[in-house]
Tab-separated table of C-alpha atoms in Angstrom:
chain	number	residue	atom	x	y	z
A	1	UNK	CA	35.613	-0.553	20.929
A	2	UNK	CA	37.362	-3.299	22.968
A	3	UNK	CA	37.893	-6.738	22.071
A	4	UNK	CA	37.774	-9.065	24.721
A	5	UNK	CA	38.953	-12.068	22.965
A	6	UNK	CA	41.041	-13.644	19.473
A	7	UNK	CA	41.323	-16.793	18.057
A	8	UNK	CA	42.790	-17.997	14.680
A	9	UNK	CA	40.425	-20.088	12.746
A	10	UNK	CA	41.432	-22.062	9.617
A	11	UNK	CA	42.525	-20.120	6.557
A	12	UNK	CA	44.214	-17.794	8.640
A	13	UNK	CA	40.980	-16.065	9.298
A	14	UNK	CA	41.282	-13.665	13.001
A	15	UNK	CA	38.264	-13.738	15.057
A	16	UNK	CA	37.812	-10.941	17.642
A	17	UNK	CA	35.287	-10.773	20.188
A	18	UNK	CA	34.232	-6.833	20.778
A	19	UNK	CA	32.488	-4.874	22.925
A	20	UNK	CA	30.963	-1.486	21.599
A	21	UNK	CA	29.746	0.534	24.901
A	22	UNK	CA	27.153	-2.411	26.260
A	23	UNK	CA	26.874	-3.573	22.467
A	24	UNK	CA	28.828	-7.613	22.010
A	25	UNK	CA	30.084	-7.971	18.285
A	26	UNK	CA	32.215	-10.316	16.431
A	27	UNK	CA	35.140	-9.238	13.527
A	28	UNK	CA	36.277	-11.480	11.278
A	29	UNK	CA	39.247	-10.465	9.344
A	30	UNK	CA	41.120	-12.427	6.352
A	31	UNK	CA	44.795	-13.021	6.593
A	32	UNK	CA	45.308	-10.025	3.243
A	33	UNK	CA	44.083	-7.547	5.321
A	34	UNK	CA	43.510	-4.337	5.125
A	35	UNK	CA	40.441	-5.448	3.761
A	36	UNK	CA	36.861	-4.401	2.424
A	37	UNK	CA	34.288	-4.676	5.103
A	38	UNK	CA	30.781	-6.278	5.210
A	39	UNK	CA	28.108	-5.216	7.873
A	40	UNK	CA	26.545	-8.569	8.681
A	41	UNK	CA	23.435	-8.268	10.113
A	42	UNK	CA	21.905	-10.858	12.141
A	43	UNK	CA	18.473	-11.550	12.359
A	44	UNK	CA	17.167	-11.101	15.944
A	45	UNK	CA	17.923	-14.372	17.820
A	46	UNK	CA	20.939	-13.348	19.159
A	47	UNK	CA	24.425	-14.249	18.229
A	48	UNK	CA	24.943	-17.114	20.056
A	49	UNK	CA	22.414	-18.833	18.490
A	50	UNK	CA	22.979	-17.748	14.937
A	51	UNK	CA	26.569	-17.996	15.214
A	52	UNK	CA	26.826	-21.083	12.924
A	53	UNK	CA	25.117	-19.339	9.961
A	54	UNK	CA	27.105	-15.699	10.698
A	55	UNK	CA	30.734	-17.292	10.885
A	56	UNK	CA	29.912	-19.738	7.737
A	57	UNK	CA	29.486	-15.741	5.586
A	58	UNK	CA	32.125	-14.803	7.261
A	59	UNK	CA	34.522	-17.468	6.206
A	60	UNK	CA	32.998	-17.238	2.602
A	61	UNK	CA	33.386	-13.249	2.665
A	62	UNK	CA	37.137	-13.938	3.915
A	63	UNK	CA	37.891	-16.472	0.849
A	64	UNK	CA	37.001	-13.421	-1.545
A	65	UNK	CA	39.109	-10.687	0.295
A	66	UNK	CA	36.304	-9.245	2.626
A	67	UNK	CA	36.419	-8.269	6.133
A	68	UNK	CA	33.124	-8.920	8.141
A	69	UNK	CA	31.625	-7.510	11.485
A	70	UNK	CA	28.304	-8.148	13.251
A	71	UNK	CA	26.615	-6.608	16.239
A	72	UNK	CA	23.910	-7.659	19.028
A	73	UNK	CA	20.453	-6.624	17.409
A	74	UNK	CA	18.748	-4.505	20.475
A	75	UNK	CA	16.472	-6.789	22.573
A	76	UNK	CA	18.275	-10.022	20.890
A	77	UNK	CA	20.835	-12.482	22.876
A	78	UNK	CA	22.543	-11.426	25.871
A	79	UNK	CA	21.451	-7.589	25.204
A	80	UNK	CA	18.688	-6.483	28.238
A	81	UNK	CA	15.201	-7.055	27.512
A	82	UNK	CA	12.834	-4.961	25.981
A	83	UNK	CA	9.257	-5.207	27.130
A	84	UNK	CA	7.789	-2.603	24.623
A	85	UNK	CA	9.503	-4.880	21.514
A	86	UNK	CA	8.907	-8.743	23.494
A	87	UNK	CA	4.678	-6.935	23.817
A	88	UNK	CA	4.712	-6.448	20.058
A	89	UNK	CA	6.169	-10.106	19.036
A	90	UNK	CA	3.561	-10.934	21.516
A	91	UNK	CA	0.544	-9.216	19.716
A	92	UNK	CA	2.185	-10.451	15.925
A	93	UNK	CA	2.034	-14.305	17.346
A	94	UNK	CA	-1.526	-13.727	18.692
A	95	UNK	CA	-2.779	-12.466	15.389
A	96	UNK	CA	-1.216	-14.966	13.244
A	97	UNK	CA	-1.930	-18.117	15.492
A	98	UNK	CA	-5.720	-16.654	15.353
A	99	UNK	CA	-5.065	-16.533	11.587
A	100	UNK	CA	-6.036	-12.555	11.792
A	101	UNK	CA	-4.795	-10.325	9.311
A	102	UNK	CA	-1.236	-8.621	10.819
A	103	UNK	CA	-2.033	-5.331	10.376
A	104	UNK	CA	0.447	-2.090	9.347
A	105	UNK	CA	-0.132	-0.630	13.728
A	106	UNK	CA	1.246	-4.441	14.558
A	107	UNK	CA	3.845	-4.396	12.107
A	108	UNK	CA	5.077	-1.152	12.641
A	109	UNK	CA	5.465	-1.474	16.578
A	110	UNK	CA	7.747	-4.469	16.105
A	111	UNK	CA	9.930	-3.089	13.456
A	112	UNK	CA	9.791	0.731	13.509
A	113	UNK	CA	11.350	1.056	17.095
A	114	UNK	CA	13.885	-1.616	16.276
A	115	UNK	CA	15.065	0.333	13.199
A	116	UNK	CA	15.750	3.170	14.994
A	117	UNK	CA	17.909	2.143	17.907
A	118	UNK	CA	19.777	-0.303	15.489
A	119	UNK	CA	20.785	1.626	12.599
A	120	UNK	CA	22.407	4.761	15.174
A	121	UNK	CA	24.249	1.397	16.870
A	122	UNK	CA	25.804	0.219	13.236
A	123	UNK	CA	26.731	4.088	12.223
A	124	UNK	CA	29.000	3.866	15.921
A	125	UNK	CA	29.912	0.199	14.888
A	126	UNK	CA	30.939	1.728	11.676
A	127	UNK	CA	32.870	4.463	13.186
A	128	UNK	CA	35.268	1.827	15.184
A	129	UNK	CA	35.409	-0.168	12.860
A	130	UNK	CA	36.856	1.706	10.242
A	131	UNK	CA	39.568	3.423	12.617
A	132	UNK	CA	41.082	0.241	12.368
A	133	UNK	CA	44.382	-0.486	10.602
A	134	UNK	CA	42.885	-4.025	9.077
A	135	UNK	CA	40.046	-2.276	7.681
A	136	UNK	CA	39.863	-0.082	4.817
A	137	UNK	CA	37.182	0.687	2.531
A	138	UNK	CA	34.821	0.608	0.631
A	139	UNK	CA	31.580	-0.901	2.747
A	140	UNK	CA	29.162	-3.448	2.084
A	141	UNK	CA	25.999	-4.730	3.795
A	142	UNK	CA	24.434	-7.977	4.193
A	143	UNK	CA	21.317	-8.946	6.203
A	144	UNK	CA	17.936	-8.416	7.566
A	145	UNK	CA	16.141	-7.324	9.110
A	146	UNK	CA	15.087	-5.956	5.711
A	147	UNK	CA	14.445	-2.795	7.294
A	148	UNK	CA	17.253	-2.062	8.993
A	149	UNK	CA	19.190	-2.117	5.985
A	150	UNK	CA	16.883	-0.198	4.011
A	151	UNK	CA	17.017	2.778	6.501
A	152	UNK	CA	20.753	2.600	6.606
A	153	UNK	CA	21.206	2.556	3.176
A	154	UNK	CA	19.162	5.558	2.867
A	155	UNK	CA	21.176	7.629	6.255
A	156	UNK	CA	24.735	6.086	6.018
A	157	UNK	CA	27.101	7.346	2.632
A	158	UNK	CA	29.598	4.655	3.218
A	159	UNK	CA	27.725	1.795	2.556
A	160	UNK	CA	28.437	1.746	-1.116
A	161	UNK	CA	26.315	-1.713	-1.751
A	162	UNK	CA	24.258	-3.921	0.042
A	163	UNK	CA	23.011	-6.843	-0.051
A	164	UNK	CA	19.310	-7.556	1.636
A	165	UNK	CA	17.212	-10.716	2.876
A	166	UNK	CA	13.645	-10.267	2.215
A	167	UNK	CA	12.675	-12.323	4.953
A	168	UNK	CA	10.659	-9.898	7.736
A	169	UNK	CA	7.785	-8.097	7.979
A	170	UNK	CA	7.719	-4.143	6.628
A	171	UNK	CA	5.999	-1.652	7.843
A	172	UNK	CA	4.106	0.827	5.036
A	173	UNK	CA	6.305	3.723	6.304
A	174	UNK	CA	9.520	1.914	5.121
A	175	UNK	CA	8.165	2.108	1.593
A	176	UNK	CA	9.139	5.575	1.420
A	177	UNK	CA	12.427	5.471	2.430
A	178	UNK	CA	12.987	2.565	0.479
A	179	UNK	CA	12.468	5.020	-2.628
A	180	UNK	CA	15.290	6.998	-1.755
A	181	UNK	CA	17.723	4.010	-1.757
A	182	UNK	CA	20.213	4.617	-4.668
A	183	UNK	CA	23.422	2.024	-3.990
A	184	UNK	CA	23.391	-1.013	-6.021
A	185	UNK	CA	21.066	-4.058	-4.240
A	186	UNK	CA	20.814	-7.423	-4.550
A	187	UNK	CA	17.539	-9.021	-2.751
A	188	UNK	CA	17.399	-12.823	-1.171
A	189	UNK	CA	13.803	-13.795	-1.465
A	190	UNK	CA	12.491	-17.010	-0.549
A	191	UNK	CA	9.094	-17.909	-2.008
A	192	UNK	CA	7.669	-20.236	0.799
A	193	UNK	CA	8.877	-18.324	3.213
A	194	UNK	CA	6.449	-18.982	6.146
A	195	UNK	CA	4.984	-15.947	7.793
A	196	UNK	CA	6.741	-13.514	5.177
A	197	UNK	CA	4.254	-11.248	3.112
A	198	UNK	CA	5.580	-12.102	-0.080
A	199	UNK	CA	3.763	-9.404	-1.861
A	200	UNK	CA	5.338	-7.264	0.641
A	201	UNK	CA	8.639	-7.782	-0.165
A	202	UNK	CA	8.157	-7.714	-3.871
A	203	UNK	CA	6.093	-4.201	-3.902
A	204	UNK	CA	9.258	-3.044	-1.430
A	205	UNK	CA	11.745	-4.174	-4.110
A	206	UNK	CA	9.628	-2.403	-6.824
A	207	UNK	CA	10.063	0.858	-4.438
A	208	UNK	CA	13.576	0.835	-4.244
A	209	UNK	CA	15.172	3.639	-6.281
A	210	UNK	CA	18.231	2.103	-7.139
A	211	UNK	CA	19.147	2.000	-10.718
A	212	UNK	CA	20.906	-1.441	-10.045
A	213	UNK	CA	18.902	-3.631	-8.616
A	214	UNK	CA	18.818	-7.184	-8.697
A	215	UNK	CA	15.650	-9.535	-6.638
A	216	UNK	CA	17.093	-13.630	-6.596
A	217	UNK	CA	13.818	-15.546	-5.743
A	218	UNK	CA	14.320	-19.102	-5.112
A	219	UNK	CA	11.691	-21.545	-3.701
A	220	UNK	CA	11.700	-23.212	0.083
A	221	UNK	CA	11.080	-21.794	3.377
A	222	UNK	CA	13.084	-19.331	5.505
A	223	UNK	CA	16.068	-21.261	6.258
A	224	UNK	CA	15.994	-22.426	2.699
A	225	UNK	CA	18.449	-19.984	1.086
A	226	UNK	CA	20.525	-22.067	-1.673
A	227	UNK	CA	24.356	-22.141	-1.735
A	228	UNK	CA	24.681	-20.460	-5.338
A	229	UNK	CA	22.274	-17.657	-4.283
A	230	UNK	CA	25.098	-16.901	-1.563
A	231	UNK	CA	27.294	-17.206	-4.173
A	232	UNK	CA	25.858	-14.778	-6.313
A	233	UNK	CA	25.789	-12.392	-3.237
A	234	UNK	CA	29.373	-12.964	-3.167
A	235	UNK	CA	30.036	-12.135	-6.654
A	236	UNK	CA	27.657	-8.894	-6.494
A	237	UNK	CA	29.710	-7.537	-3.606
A	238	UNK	CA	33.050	-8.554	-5.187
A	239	UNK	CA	31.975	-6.223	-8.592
A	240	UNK	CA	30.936	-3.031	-6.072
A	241	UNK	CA	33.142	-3.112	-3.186
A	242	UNK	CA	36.687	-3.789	-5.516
């Protein structure tokens, strides 16, 4: 890991710019660190644009005594292209602007690929990350794609909690997996969400095998996410990761 850049923002909050091999990331660290950490996941736009939304967590994680990191998705922002992913967003926009059925083959060549070069990435991310002196244990996560965290809670033991945004499309194989999921959850799900599969996201939820589990459904669209459902996020990872 090398950091390439540092600025103080208010609160005494440290911002570090990282690289991670060819992998950009962002750490966010409060000023009573050593700290817990949060993954932050960020859905795949890139972190330029979604910077707004991920430093606004980050500065609410930091209030309650977290740490929070987030890395480039693969594909996303300033990362290099990738056709075989860019062909499959392709084929999903087709079908739904031809109001077609999206199908498990569509759904699985978008996410399924993804999943498995980004979860490896967040295990290295992980690795760094914790060699740190401002870091310490234990390890949340908080994102989408929905997937992504449903595989690494399944592969990585030091995720003790996590906290997932119901807000992509899941492949059937995912189900399975998602059934071996035992850390404590709390699920974002927003009811209007345009082009989600709602019934898709509760069946998934039903799969989980998590004895604590906890699904917030609010109504509005993706974007839509209320500021007491973050807060409730915020007070899930604040009983599980201190």
């Amino acid at each position: 890991m090398r950091f390439t850049s540092e600025r103080r923002l208010d609160g005494g909050l440290l911002e570090r710019e990282f690289t991670l091999g060819e992998i950009p990331g962002i750490l966010w660290t409060p000023a009573s660190a050593p700290a817990p950490l949060i993954l932050l996941s960020p859905p795949p736009l890139g972190l330029r644009k979604t910077y707004p939304r991920l430093v606004a967590r980050a500065r609410h994680s930091a209030a309650d005594g977290f740490a929070t990191a987030t890395i480039e998705l693969p594909g996303s922002g300033d990362r290099p292209r990738w056709p075989a992913a860019e062909q499959a967003l392709a084929d999903l926009r087709r079908a739904m602007e031809a109001g077609e059925p999206v199908n498990d083959e569509i759904i699985g060549a978008l996410i399924l690929p993804l999943v498995d070069k980004a979860v490896p990435e967040w295990q290295a991310a992980l690795d760094a990350l914790l060699s740190l002196p401002d870091i310490g244990g234990p390890v949340g996560y908080s994102g989408g794609v929905i997937s992504i965290g449903t595989r690494l809670a399944v592969v990585e033991p030091r995720i003790s909690a996590a906290v997932l945004f119901a807000g992509s499309f899941v492949p059937r194989a995912m189900f399975e997996e998602a059934r071996q999921v035992t850390i404590p959850l709390h699920v974002l799900l927003q009811w209007d969400d345009e082009g989600n599969d709602r019934q898709a996201a509760l069946d998934l939820f039903d799969a989980f095998g998590s004895k604590e589990k906890t699904l917030h459904a609010n109504m509005g669209g993706h974007t839509g996410v209320p500021q007491f459902a973050g807060n409730a996020a915020g007070q899930f990872f604040a009983r599980h990761l201190k």
